[in-house]
PDB file of C-alpha atoms and ligand atoms in Angstrom:
ATOM      1  CA  UNK A 702     -27.997  -5.821  -9.686  1.00 41.00           C
ATOM      2  CA  UNK A 703     -30.626  -6.775 -12.314  1.00 43.00           C
ATOM      3  CA  UNK A 704     -33.771  -5.168 -13.726  1.00 46.00           C
ATOM      4  CA  UNK A 705     -37.285  -6.616 -13.374  1.00 45.00           C
ATOM      5  CA  UNK A 706     -36.823  -8.557 -16.674  1.00 45.00           C
ATOM      6  CA  UNK A 707     -33.702 -10.290 -15.276  1.00 43.00           C
ATOM      7  CA  UNK A 708     -31.149  -8.398 -17.391  1.00 46.00           C
ATOM      8  CA  UNK A 709     -28.171  -6.659 -15.705  1.00 43.00           C
ATOM      9  CA  UNK A 710     -28.871  -3.044 -14.762  1.00 53.00           C
ATOM     10  CA  UNK A 711     -26.267  -1.396 -16.992  1.00 49.00           C
ATOM     11  CA  UNK A 712     -26.743   2.035 -15.354  1.00 55.00           C
ATOM     12  CA  UNK A 713     -25.981   0.483 -11.957  1.00 51.00           C
ATOM     13  CA  UNK A 714     -23.016  -1.437 -13.368  1.00 44.00           C
ATOM     14  CA  UNK A 715     -21.640   1.795 -14.838  1.00 51.00           C
ATOM     15  CA  UNK A 716     -21.930   3.477 -11.446  1.00 55.00           C
ATOM     16  CA  UNK A 717     -20.437   0.511  -9.541  1.00 57.00           C
ATOM     17  CA  UNK A 718     -18.253  -1.438 -11.946  1.00 51.00           C
ATOM     18  CA  UNK A 719     -17.088  -4.799 -10.537  1.00 53.00           C
ATOM     19  CA  UNK A 720     -13.583  -4.369  -9.178  1.00 90.00           C
ATOM     20  CA  UNK A 721     -10.951  -6.210 -11.137  1.00 95.00           C
ATOM     21  CA  UNK A 722      -7.393  -7.197 -10.451  1.00 97.00           C
ATOM     22  CA  UNK A 723      -5.156  -6.487 -13.439  1.00 97.00           C
ATOM     23  CA  UNK A 724      -2.011  -8.509 -13.951  1.00 98.00           C
ATOM     24  CA  UNK A 725       0.792  -8.373 -16.522  1.00 98.00           C
ATOM     25  CA  UNK A 726       2.798 -11.582 -16.581  1.00 98.00           C
ATOM     26  CA  UNK A 727       6.091 -12.109 -18.359  1.00 98.00           C
ATOM     27  CA  UNK A 728       5.762 -15.550 -19.906  1.00 98.00           C
ATOM     28  CA  UNK A 729       8.009 -17.990 -21.738  1.00 98.00           C
ATOM     29  CA  UNK A 730       6.762 -21.297 -23.134  1.00 97.00           C
ATOM     30  CA  UNK A 731      10.058 -23.166 -22.749  1.00 96.00           C
ATOM     31  CA  UNK A 732      13.699 -22.331 -21.985  1.00 96.00           C
ATOM     32  CA  UNK A 733      14.520 -21.678 -25.658  1.00 96.00           C
ATOM     33  CA  UNK A 734      11.473 -19.657 -26.720  1.00 97.00           C
ATOM     34  CA  UNK A 735      11.240 -15.852 -26.541  1.00 97.00           C
ATOM     35  CA  UNK A 736       9.611 -14.135 -23.573  1.00 98.00           C
ATOM     36  CA  UNK A 737       6.355 -12.210 -24.042  1.00 98.00           C
ATOM     37  CA  UNK A 738       3.931 -10.259 -21.853  1.00 98.00           C
ATOM     38  CA  UNK A 739       0.335 -11.346 -21.359  1.00 98.00           C
ATOM     39  CA  UNK A 740      -2.372  -9.483 -19.447  1.00 98.00           C
ATOM     40  CA  UNK A 741      -5.122 -10.977 -17.319  1.00 98.00           C
ATOM     41  CA  UNK A 742      -8.013  -9.624 -15.262  1.00 97.00           C
ATOM     42  CA  UNK A 743      -9.442 -11.411 -12.239  1.00 96.00           C
ATOM     43  CA  UNK A 744     -12.541 -10.497 -10.205  1.00 95.00           C
ATOM     44  CA  UNK A 745     -11.528  -8.715  -7.045  1.00 95.00           C
ATOM     45  CA  UNK A 746     -11.928 -10.346  -3.641  1.00 93.00           C
ATOM     46  CA  UNK A 747     -10.360  -9.007  -0.473  1.00 92.00           C
ATOM     47  CA  UNK A 748      -7.276 -10.650   1.047  1.00 93.00           C
ATOM     48  CA  UNK A 749      -6.071 -12.425  -2.093  1.00 96.00           C
ATOM     49  CA  UNK A 750      -2.396 -13.101  -2.602  1.00 97.00           C
ATOM     50  CA  UNK A 751      -0.511 -13.561  -5.882  1.00 98.00           C
ATOM     51  CA  UNK A 752      -0.769 -17.356  -5.695  1.00 98.00           C
ATOM     52  CA  UNK A 753      -4.562 -17.271  -5.354  1.00 97.00           C
ATOM     53  CA  UNK A 754      -4.754 -14.998  -8.426  1.00 98.00           C
ATOM     54  CA  UNK A 755      -2.555 -17.407 -10.408  1.00 98.00           C
ATOM     55  CA  UNK A 756      -4.870 -20.220  -9.328  1.00 97.00           C
ATOM     56  CA  UNK A 757      -7.862 -18.219 -10.630  1.00 97.00           C
ATOM     57  CA  UNK A 758      -6.109 -17.813 -13.986  1.00 97.00           C
ATOM     58  CA  UNK A 759      -5.299 -21.533 -13.996  1.00 97.00           C
ATOM     59  CA  UNK A 760      -9.015 -22.405 -13.622  1.00 96.00           C
ATOM     60  CA  UNK A 761      -9.969 -20.492 -16.770  1.00 96.00           C
ATOM     61  CA  UNK A 762      -6.914 -19.270 -18.667  1.00 97.00           C
ATOM     62  CA  UNK A 763      -8.337 -16.469 -20.823  1.00 98.00           C
ATOM     63  CA  UNK A 764      -6.193 -13.369 -21.392  1.00 98.00           C
ATOM     64  CA  UNK A 765      -7.552  -9.837 -21.029  1.00 97.00           C
ATOM     65  CA  UNK A 766      -7.992  -9.582 -24.821  1.00 96.00           C
ATOM     66  CA  UNK A 767     -10.328 -12.607 -24.745  1.00 97.00           C
ATOM     67  CA  UNK A 768      -7.818 -15.081 -26.194  1.00 96.00           C
ATOM     68  CA  UNK A 769      -7.871 -18.532 -24.600  1.00 98.00           C
ATOM     69  CA  UNK A 770      -4.317 -19.362 -23.556  1.00 98.00           C
ATOM     70  CA  UNK A 771      -2.281 -21.880 -21.598  1.00 97.00           C
ATOM     71  CA  UNK A 772      -2.335 -21.762 -17.776  1.00 96.00           C
ATOM     72  CA  UNK A 773       0.509 -19.731 -16.295  1.00 98.00           C
ATOM     73  CA  UNK A 774       3.150 -21.988 -14.696  1.00 98.00           C
ATOM     74  CA  UNK A 775       4.713 -21.165 -11.326  1.00 98.00           C
ATOM     75  CA  UNK A 776       6.305 -23.003  -8.386  1.00 97.00           C
ATOM     76  CA  UNK A 777       4.908 -23.182  -4.871  1.00 96.00           C
ATOM     77  CA  UNK A 778       5.039 -25.416  -1.854  1.00 94.00           C
ATOM     78  CA  UNK A 779       4.615 -24.287   1.757  1.00 94.00           C
ATOM     79  CA  UNK A 780       2.562 -21.088   1.153  1.00 92.00           C
ATOM     80  CA  UNK A 781       3.891 -19.553   4.381  1.00 91.00           C
ATOM     81  CA  UNK A 782       7.181 -17.979   3.254  1.00 92.00           C
ATOM     82  CA  UNK A 783       9.342 -20.806   4.544  1.00 93.00           C
ATOM     83  CA  UNK A 784      10.297 -22.862   1.478  1.00 95.00           C
ATOM     84  CA  UNK A 785      11.309 -20.006  -0.870  1.00 96.00           C
ATOM     85  CA  UNK A 786       9.995 -21.852  -3.927  1.00 96.00           C
ATOM     86  CA  UNK A 787       7.447 -19.248  -5.027  1.00 98.00           C
ATOM     87  CA  UNK A 788      10.007 -16.433  -5.333  1.00 98.00           C
ATOM     88  CA  UNK A 789       9.444 -14.131  -8.324  1.00 98.00           C
ATOM     89  CA  UNK A 790       9.668 -10.436  -9.209  1.00 98.00           C
ATOM     90  CA  UNK A 791       6.458  -8.682  -8.167  1.00 98.00           C
ATOM     91  CA  UNK A 792       6.100  -5.074  -9.317  1.00 98.00           C
ATOM     92  CA  UNK A 793       9.842  -4.932  -9.859  1.00 98.00           C
ATOM     93  CA  UNK A 794      10.801  -6.305  -6.433  1.00 98.00           C
ATOM     94  CA  UNK A 795      12.023  -9.832  -5.812  1.00 98.00           C
ATOM     95  CA  UNK A 796       9.979 -11.543  -3.098  1.00 98.00           C
ATOM     96  CA  UNK A 797       7.834 -14.565  -2.268  1.00 98.00           C
ATOM     97  CA  UNK A 798       4.513 -14.505  -4.097  1.00 98.00           C
ATOM     98  CA  UNK A 799       2.669 -16.302  -1.253  1.00 97.00           C
ATOM     99  CA  UNK A 800       3.160 -13.341   1.090  1.00 97.00           C
ATOM    100  CA  UNK A 801       2.508 -10.666  -1.588  1.00 97.00           C
ATOM    101  CA  UNK A 802      -1.020  -9.445  -0.821  1.00 97.00           C
ATOM    102  CA  UNK A 803      -3.021  -7.898  -3.657  1.00 96.00           C
ATOM    103  CA  UNK A 804      -4.493  -5.217  -1.394  1.00 94.00           C
ATOM    104  CA  UNK A 805      -0.979  -3.897  -0.771  1.00 96.00           C
ATOM    105  CA  UNK A 806       0.174  -3.788  -4.412  1.00 96.00           C
ATOM    106  CA  UNK A 807      -0.188  -1.112  -7.092  1.00 95.00           C
ATOM    107  CA  UNK A 808      -2.034  -2.212 -10.226  1.00 95.00           C
ATOM    108  CA  UNK A 809      -1.517  -3.434 -12.844  1.00 96.00           C
ATOM    109  CA  UNK A 810       0.552  -5.981 -10.956  1.00 98.00           C
ATOM    110  CA  UNK A 811       3.566  -7.196 -12.926  1.00 98.00           C
ATOM    111  CA  UNK A 812       4.966 -10.675 -12.389  1.00 98.00           C
ATOM    112  CA  UNK A 813       8.317 -11.768 -13.802  1.00 98.00           C
ATOM    113  CA  UNK A 814      10.585 -14.748 -13.189  1.00 98.00           C
ATOM    114  CA  UNK A 815      13.892 -14.101 -11.455  1.00 98.00           C
ATOM    115  CA  UNK A 816      16.531 -13.077 -13.994  1.00 97.00           C
ATOM    116  CA  UNK A 817      19.656 -14.597 -12.413  1.00 96.00           C
ATOM    117  CA  UNK A 818      18.521 -18.172 -13.041  1.00 96.00           C
ATOM    118  CA  UNK A 819      17.485 -19.874 -16.308  1.00 96.00           C
ATOM    119  CA  UNK A 820      13.737 -19.759 -16.929  1.00 97.00           C
ATOM    120  CA  UNK A 821      12.136 -23.184 -17.237  1.00 98.00           C
ATOM    121  CA  UNK A 822       8.686 -21.898 -18.103  1.00 98.00           C
ATOM    122  CA  UNK A 823       6.719 -18.708 -17.293  1.00 98.00           C
ATOM    123  CA  UNK A 824       7.516 -17.899 -13.648  1.00 98.00           C
ATOM    124  CA  UNK A 825       9.482 -21.088 -12.905  1.00 98.00           C
ATOM    125  CA  UNK A 826      13.265 -20.845 -12.796  1.00 98.00           C
ATOM    126  CA  UNK A 827      15.987 -23.446 -12.365  1.00 97.00           C
ATOM    127  CA  UNK A 828      17.868 -22.692  -9.135  1.00 96.00           C
ATOM    128  CA  UNK A 829      20.258 -25.661  -9.422  1.00 95.00           C
ATOM    129  CA  UNK A 830      23.207 -23.252  -9.333  1.00 94.00           C
ATOM    130  CA  UNK A 831      22.389 -22.332  -5.725  1.00 95.00           C
ATOM    131  CA  UNK A 832      22.430 -25.963  -4.659  1.00 96.00           C
ATOM    132  CA  UNK A 833      25.667 -26.609  -6.582  1.00 95.00           C
ATOM    133  CA  UNK A 834      27.221 -23.773  -4.601  1.00 95.00           C
ATOM    134  CA  UNK A 835      26.043 -25.369  -1.358  1.00 96.00           C
ATOM    135  CA  UNK A 836      27.870 -28.530  -2.455  1.00 96.00           C
ATOM    136  CA  UNK A 837      30.937 -26.422  -3.313  1.00 95.00           C
ATOM    137  CA  UNK A 838      31.097 -25.147   0.275  1.00 95.00           C
ATOM    138  CA  UNK A 839      30.246 -28.534   1.861  1.00 94.00           C
ATOM    139  CA  UNK A 840      27.124 -27.181   3.545  1.00 94.00           C
ATOM    140  CA  UNK A 841      26.734 -30.080   5.922  1.00 91.00           C
ATOM    141  CA  UNK A 842      28.262 -31.059   9.256  1.00 84.00           C
ATOM    142  CA  UNK A 843      30.435 -34.176   9.376  1.00 80.00           C
ATOM    143  CA  UNK A 844      30.067 -36.138  12.578  1.00 75.00           C
ATOM    144  CA  UNK A 845      33.223 -36.504  14.684  1.00 70.00           C
ATOM    145  CA  UNK A 846      32.615 -40.224  15.245  1.00 72.00           C
ATOM    146  CA  UNK A 847      29.797 -42.703  15.681  1.00 73.00           C
ATOM    147  CA  UNK A 848      30.617 -43.603  19.280  1.00 74.00           C
ATOM    148  CA  UNK A 849      28.977 -41.832  22.239  1.00 77.00           C
ATOM    149  CA  UNK A 850      30.932 -38.611  22.703  1.00 74.00           C
ATOM    150  CA  UNK A 851      28.838 -37.369  25.613  1.00 79.00           C
ATOM    151  CA  UNK A 852      27.210 -33.938  25.646  1.00 80.00           C
ATOM    152  CA  UNK A 853      28.084 -31.739  22.664  1.00 77.00           C
ATOM    153  CA  UNK A 854      30.406 -28.736  22.956  1.00 83.00           C
ATOM    154  CA  UNK A 855      28.857 -25.614  24.414  1.00 88.00           C
ATOM    155  CA  UNK A 856      28.085 -22.432  22.464  1.00 91.00           C
ATOM    156  CA  UNK A 857      27.424 -19.008  23.925  1.00 95.00           C
ATOM    157  CA  UNK A 858      23.944 -17.519  23.606  1.00 96.00           C
ATOM    158  CA  UNK A 859      25.332 -14.925  21.161  1.00 96.00           C
ATOM    159  CA  UNK A 860      26.731 -17.697  18.959  1.00 95.00           C
ATOM    160  CA  UNK A 861      23.465 -19.624  19.151  1.00 96.00           C
ATOM    161  CA  UNK A 862      21.521 -16.490  18.142  1.00 97.00           C
ATOM    162  CA  UNK A 863      23.820 -15.741  15.205  1.00 97.00           C
ATOM    163  CA  UNK A 864      23.743 -19.336  13.971  1.00 96.00           C
ATOM    164  CA  UNK A 865      19.962 -19.410  14.288  1.00 97.00           C
ATOM    165  CA  UNK A 866      19.746 -16.372  12.012  1.00 98.00           C
ATOM    166  CA  UNK A 867      21.768 -18.137   9.293  1.00 98.00           C
ATOM    167  CA  UNK A 868      19.795 -21.357   9.754  1.00 97.00           C
ATOM    168  CA  UNK A 869      16.662 -19.567   8.510  1.00 97.00           C
ATOM    169  CA  UNK A 870      17.944 -19.329   4.926  1.00 98.00           C
ATOM    170  CA  UNK A 871      15.370 -20.932   2.630  1.00 97.00           C
ATOM    171  CA  UNK A 872      17.498 -20.846  -0.557  1.00 97.00           C
ATOM    172  CA  UNK A 873      14.935 -18.509  -2.102  1.00 98.00           C
ATOM    173  CA  UNK A 874      17.429 -16.618  -4.294  1.00 98.00           C
ATOM    174  CA  UNK A 875      16.270 -13.067  -3.453  1.00 98.00           C
ATOM    175  CA  UNK A 876      19.760 -12.012  -2.329  1.00 98.00           C
ATOM    176  CA  UNK A 877      21.279 -13.388  -5.538  1.00 97.00           C
ATOM    177  CA  UNK A 878      18.709 -11.679  -7.736  1.00 97.00           C
ATOM    178  CA  UNK A 879      19.511  -8.351  -6.052  1.00 97.00           C
ATOM    179  CA  UNK A 880      23.302  -8.771  -6.040  1.00 96.00           C
ATOM    180  CA  UNK A 881      24.934  -6.895  -8.937  1.00 95.00           C
ATOM    181  CA  UNK A 882      27.917  -9.262  -8.819  1.00 95.00           C
ATOM    182  CA  UNK A 883      25.933 -12.509  -9.079  1.00 95.00           C
ATOM    183  CA  UNK A 884      25.894 -13.368 -12.761  1.00 87.00           C
ATOM    184  CA  UNK A 885      27.200 -16.076 -15.061  1.00 79.00           C
ATOM    185  CA  UNK A 886      28.764 -18.028 -12.191  1.00 75.00           C
ATOM    186  CA  UNK A 887      31.355 -15.287 -11.634  1.00 86.00           C
ATOM    187  CA  UNK A 888      30.470 -14.999  -7.945  1.00 94.00           C
ATOM    188  CA  UNK A 889      29.297 -17.644  -5.498  1.00 97.00           C
ATOM    189  CA  UNK A 890      26.995 -15.085  -3.861  1.00 97.00           C
ATOM    190  CA  UNK A 891      26.012 -14.056  -0.340  1.00 98.00           C
ATOM    191  CA  UNK A 892      23.748 -17.015   0.418  1.00 97.00           C
ATOM    192  CA  UNK A 893      26.556 -19.603   0.152  1.00 98.00           C
ATOM    193  CA  UNK A 894      28.982 -17.327   2.045  1.00 98.00           C
ATOM    194  CA  UNK A 895      26.469 -17.029   4.915  1.00 98.00           C
ATOM    195  CA  UNK A 896      26.123 -20.804   4.964  1.00 98.00           C
ATOM    196  CA  UNK A 897      29.919 -21.127   5.351  1.00 98.00           C
ATOM    197  CA  UNK A 898      29.627 -18.877   8.393  1.00 98.00           C
ATOM    198  CA  UNK A 899      26.702 -20.956   9.687  1.00 97.00           C
ATOM    199  CA  UNK A 900      28.504 -24.294   9.275  1.00 95.00           C
ATOM    200  CA  UNK A 901      31.927 -23.087  10.430  1.00 95.00           C
ATOM    201  CA  UNK A 902      30.512 -21.678  13.686  1.00 95.00           C
ATOM    202  CA  UNK A 903      29.325 -25.197  14.555  1.00 89.00           C
ATOM    203  CA  UNK A 904      31.677 -26.693  17.181  1.00 85.00           C
ATOM    204  CA  UNK A 905      31.349 -30.195  15.690  1.00 80.00           C
ATOM    205  CA  UNK A 906      32.750 -31.397  12.370  1.00 73.00           C
ATOM    206  CA  UNK A 907      35.856 -29.224  12.427  1.00 79.00           C
ATOM    207  CA  UNK A 908      37.515 -31.326   9.699  1.00 78.00           C
ATOM    208  CA  UNK A 909      35.614 -29.538   6.933  1.00 88.00           C
ATOM    209  CA  UNK A 910      36.131 -25.941   8.084  1.00 92.00           C
ATOM    210  CA  UNK A 911      39.137 -25.271   5.889  1.00 94.00           C
ATOM    211  CA  UNK A 912      37.495 -26.961   2.902  1.00 94.00           C
ATOM    212  CA  UNK A 913      34.500 -24.653   3.282  1.00 96.00           C
ATOM    213  CA  UNK A 914      36.766 -21.623   3.344  1.00 96.00           C
ATOM    214  CA  UNK A 915      38.551 -22.878   0.251  1.00 96.00           C
ATOM    215  CA  UNK A 916      35.114 -23.289  -1.361  1.00 96.00           C
ATOM    216  CA  UNK A 917      34.702 -19.500  -1.275  1.00 97.00           C
ATOM    217  CA  UNK A 918      38.298 -18.637  -2.189  1.00 96.00           C
ATOM    218  CA  UNK A 919      38.267 -19.682  -5.850  1.00 90.00           C
ATOM    219  CA  UNK A 920      37.766 -17.564  -8.968  1.00 92.00           C
ATOM    220  CA  UNK A 921      34.054 -17.094  -8.159  1.00 93.00           C
ATOM    221  CA  UNK A 922      34.810 -16.486  -4.496  1.00 96.00           C
ATOM    222  CA  UNK A 923      34.206 -13.938  -1.771  1.00 97.00           C
ATOM    223  CA  UNK A 924      36.698 -11.435  -3.178  1.00 95.00           C
ATOM    224  CA  UNK A 925      34.192 -10.703  -5.954  1.00 95.00           C
ATOM    225  CA  UNK A 926      31.735  -9.124  -3.491  1.00 95.00           C
ATOM    226  CA  UNK A 927      31.438  -5.435  -4.389  1.00 91.00           C
ATOM    227  CA  UNK A 928      29.954  -4.455  -0.990  1.00 88.00           C
ATOM    228  CA  UNK A 929      26.790  -2.916  -2.507  1.00 85.00           C
ATOM    229  CA  UNK A 930      24.770  -4.482   0.344  1.00 93.00           C
ATOM    230  CA  UNK A 931      21.669  -5.022  -1.817  1.00 95.00           C
ATOM    231  CA  UNK A 932      21.564  -8.615  -0.565  1.00 97.00           C
ATOM    232  CA  UNK A 933      20.874  -7.820   3.070  1.00 97.00           C
ATOM    233  CA  UNK A 934      18.113  -5.355   2.110  1.00 97.00           C
ATOM    234  CA  UNK A 935      16.048  -7.905   0.213  1.00 97.00           C
ATOM    235  CA  UNK A 936      16.516 -11.023   2.363  1.00 98.00           C
ATOM    236  CA  UNK A 937      13.002 -11.905   3.571  1.00 97.00           C
ATOM    237  CA  UNK A 938      14.460 -13.765   6.566  1.00 97.00           C
ATOM    238  CA  UNK A 939      16.575 -10.775   7.706  1.00 97.00           C
ATOM    239  CA  UNK A 940      19.736 -12.871   7.602  1.00 98.00           C
ATOM    240  CA  UNK A 941      22.801 -10.774   8.538  1.00 98.00           C
ATOM    241  CA  UNK A 942      24.494 -11.374   5.188  1.00 98.00           C
ATOM    242  CA  UNK A 943      26.931  -8.482   5.382  1.00 97.00           C
ATOM    243  CA  UNK A 944      28.156  -9.666   8.794  1.00 97.00           C
ATOM    244  CA  UNK A 945      28.708 -13.139   7.334  1.00 98.00           C
ATOM    245  CA  UNK A 946      30.603 -11.653   4.372  1.00 98.00           C
ATOM    246  CA  UNK A 947      32.757  -9.530   6.715  1.00 97.00           C
ATOM    247  CA  UNK A 948      33.566 -12.479   9.006  1.00 97.00           C
ATOM    248  CA  UNK A 949      34.291 -14.916   6.191  1.00 97.00           C
ATOM    249  CA  UNK A 950      36.414 -12.360   4.372  1.00 97.00           C
ATOM    250  CA  UNK A 951      38.552 -12.165   7.521  1.00 97.00           C
ATOM    251  CA  UNK A 952      38.616 -15.977   7.886  1.00 96.00           C
ATOM    252  CA  UNK A 953      39.680 -16.528   4.286  1.00 96.00           C
ATOM    253  CA  UNK A 954      42.512 -13.974   4.588  1.00 95.00           C
ATOM    254  CA  UNK A 955      43.794 -15.709   7.745  1.00 95.00           C
ATOM    255  CA  UNK A 956      43.439 -19.096   6.065  1.00 94.00           C
ATOM    256  CA  UNK A 957      45.280 -17.841   2.980  1.00 91.00           C
ATOM    257  CA  UNK A 958      48.177 -16.522   5.090  1.00 91.00           C
ATOM    258  CA  UNK A 959      48.525 -19.247   7.704  1.00 81.00           C
ATOM    259  CA  UNK A 960      46.454 -22.228   6.510  1.00 80.00           C
ATOM    260  CA  UNK A 961      49.562 -23.981   5.179  1.00 76.00           C
ATOM    261  CA  UNK A 962      50.931 -24.213   8.758  1.00 75.00           C
ATOM    262  CA  UNK A 963      48.219 -26.752   9.616  1.00 72.00           C
ATOM    263  CA  UNK A 964      49.298 -29.122   6.866  1.00 66.00           C
TER     264      UNK A 964
HETATM  265  S1  SF4 B 435      27.333  -6.885  -0.512  1.00 77.24           S
HETATM  266 FE1  SF4 B 435      26.719  -6.459  -2.635  1.00 77.24          FE
HETATM  267  S2  SF4 B 435      28.134  -7.578  -3.932  1.00 77.24           S
HETATM  268 FE2  SF4 B 435      28.354  -8.361  -1.856  1.00 77.24          FE
HETATM  269  S3  SF4 B 435      26.999 -10.080  -1.847  1.00 77.24           S
HETATM  270 FE3  SF4 B 435      25.783  -8.355  -1.084  1.00 77.24          FE
HETATM  271  S4  SF4 B 435      24.787  -7.469  -2.882  1.00 77.24           S
HETATM  272 FE4  SF4 B 435      26.383  -8.865  -3.623  1.00 77.24          FE
HETATM  273  S1  SF4 B 436      20.093 -15.500   2.443  1.00 77.24           S
HETATM  274 FE1  SF4 B 436      17.985 -14.688   2.525  1.00 77.24          FE
HETATM  275  S2  SF4 B 436      17.573 -13.936   0.462  1.00 77.24           S
HETATM  276 FE2  SF4 B 436      19.377 -15.246   0.325  1.00 77.24          FE
HETATM  277  S3  SF4 B 436      18.604 -17.243  -0.239  1.00 77.24           S
HETATM  278 FE3  SF4 B 436      18.722 -17.209   2.003  1.00 77.24          FE
HETATM  279  S4  SF4 B 436      16.700 -16.518   2.701  1.00 77.24           S
HETATM  280 FE4  SF4 B 436      16.834 -16.046   0.518  1.00 77.24          FE
END
């Protein structure tokens, strides 16, 4: 509101201050530099998510104290909680920033990069370790031949439903961030174990089943799970991680006892 001479009506502004969104962001300029906190304010609009606020900061990167700064860096892709790329810690909870709505968050909103992966810059982390673990467990299905084998083997509806649940993993890293055992490559983590379950339930490509089990039986293997069950609580895709851990624990014990008979 303005007065008749065009100046802002300060009394009105005092009564109805423009709503602001306050953010504290844990930043790091490069992998070797120290982390620091920086605060930003953004004009409020309804229905914003974290990504749209980061985009506002990117347009005019000025911190709350008036200092011009560099734009905050983050990763994003699908913007519909399917790719997992925009995962970060929002108000202390690991989650996707695209589905974190400002209207549902306490302020000031704190944003931090995940801690279980090396920071590349600001909110971007390097999740290569997750993909290396998928290679370790051979997370692909070998074909049983290139000739026409006719219709594929049948699965029960229960098996189809369980496999579908595992297929929804988006390699976001939430379960690994929450797992107290996942650190310094000492534990392969629940995500890779669930993918062993997913792949080994497939009726095709049986040649690699034992290799997948052996992929989770090494020093960083399934035996390092402490059964805290944090992983299943934070998985945004509701993947039954503890069931996968239970089943693969059983499979690895059987393989350890009797696997040599197959050779
Ligand atoms: S049950 Fe606990 S230790 Fe095991 S994978 Fe889940 S969070 Fe980690
Ligand atoms: S199992 Fe769930 S939390 Fe873990 S990486 Fe996959 S989608 Fe993310």
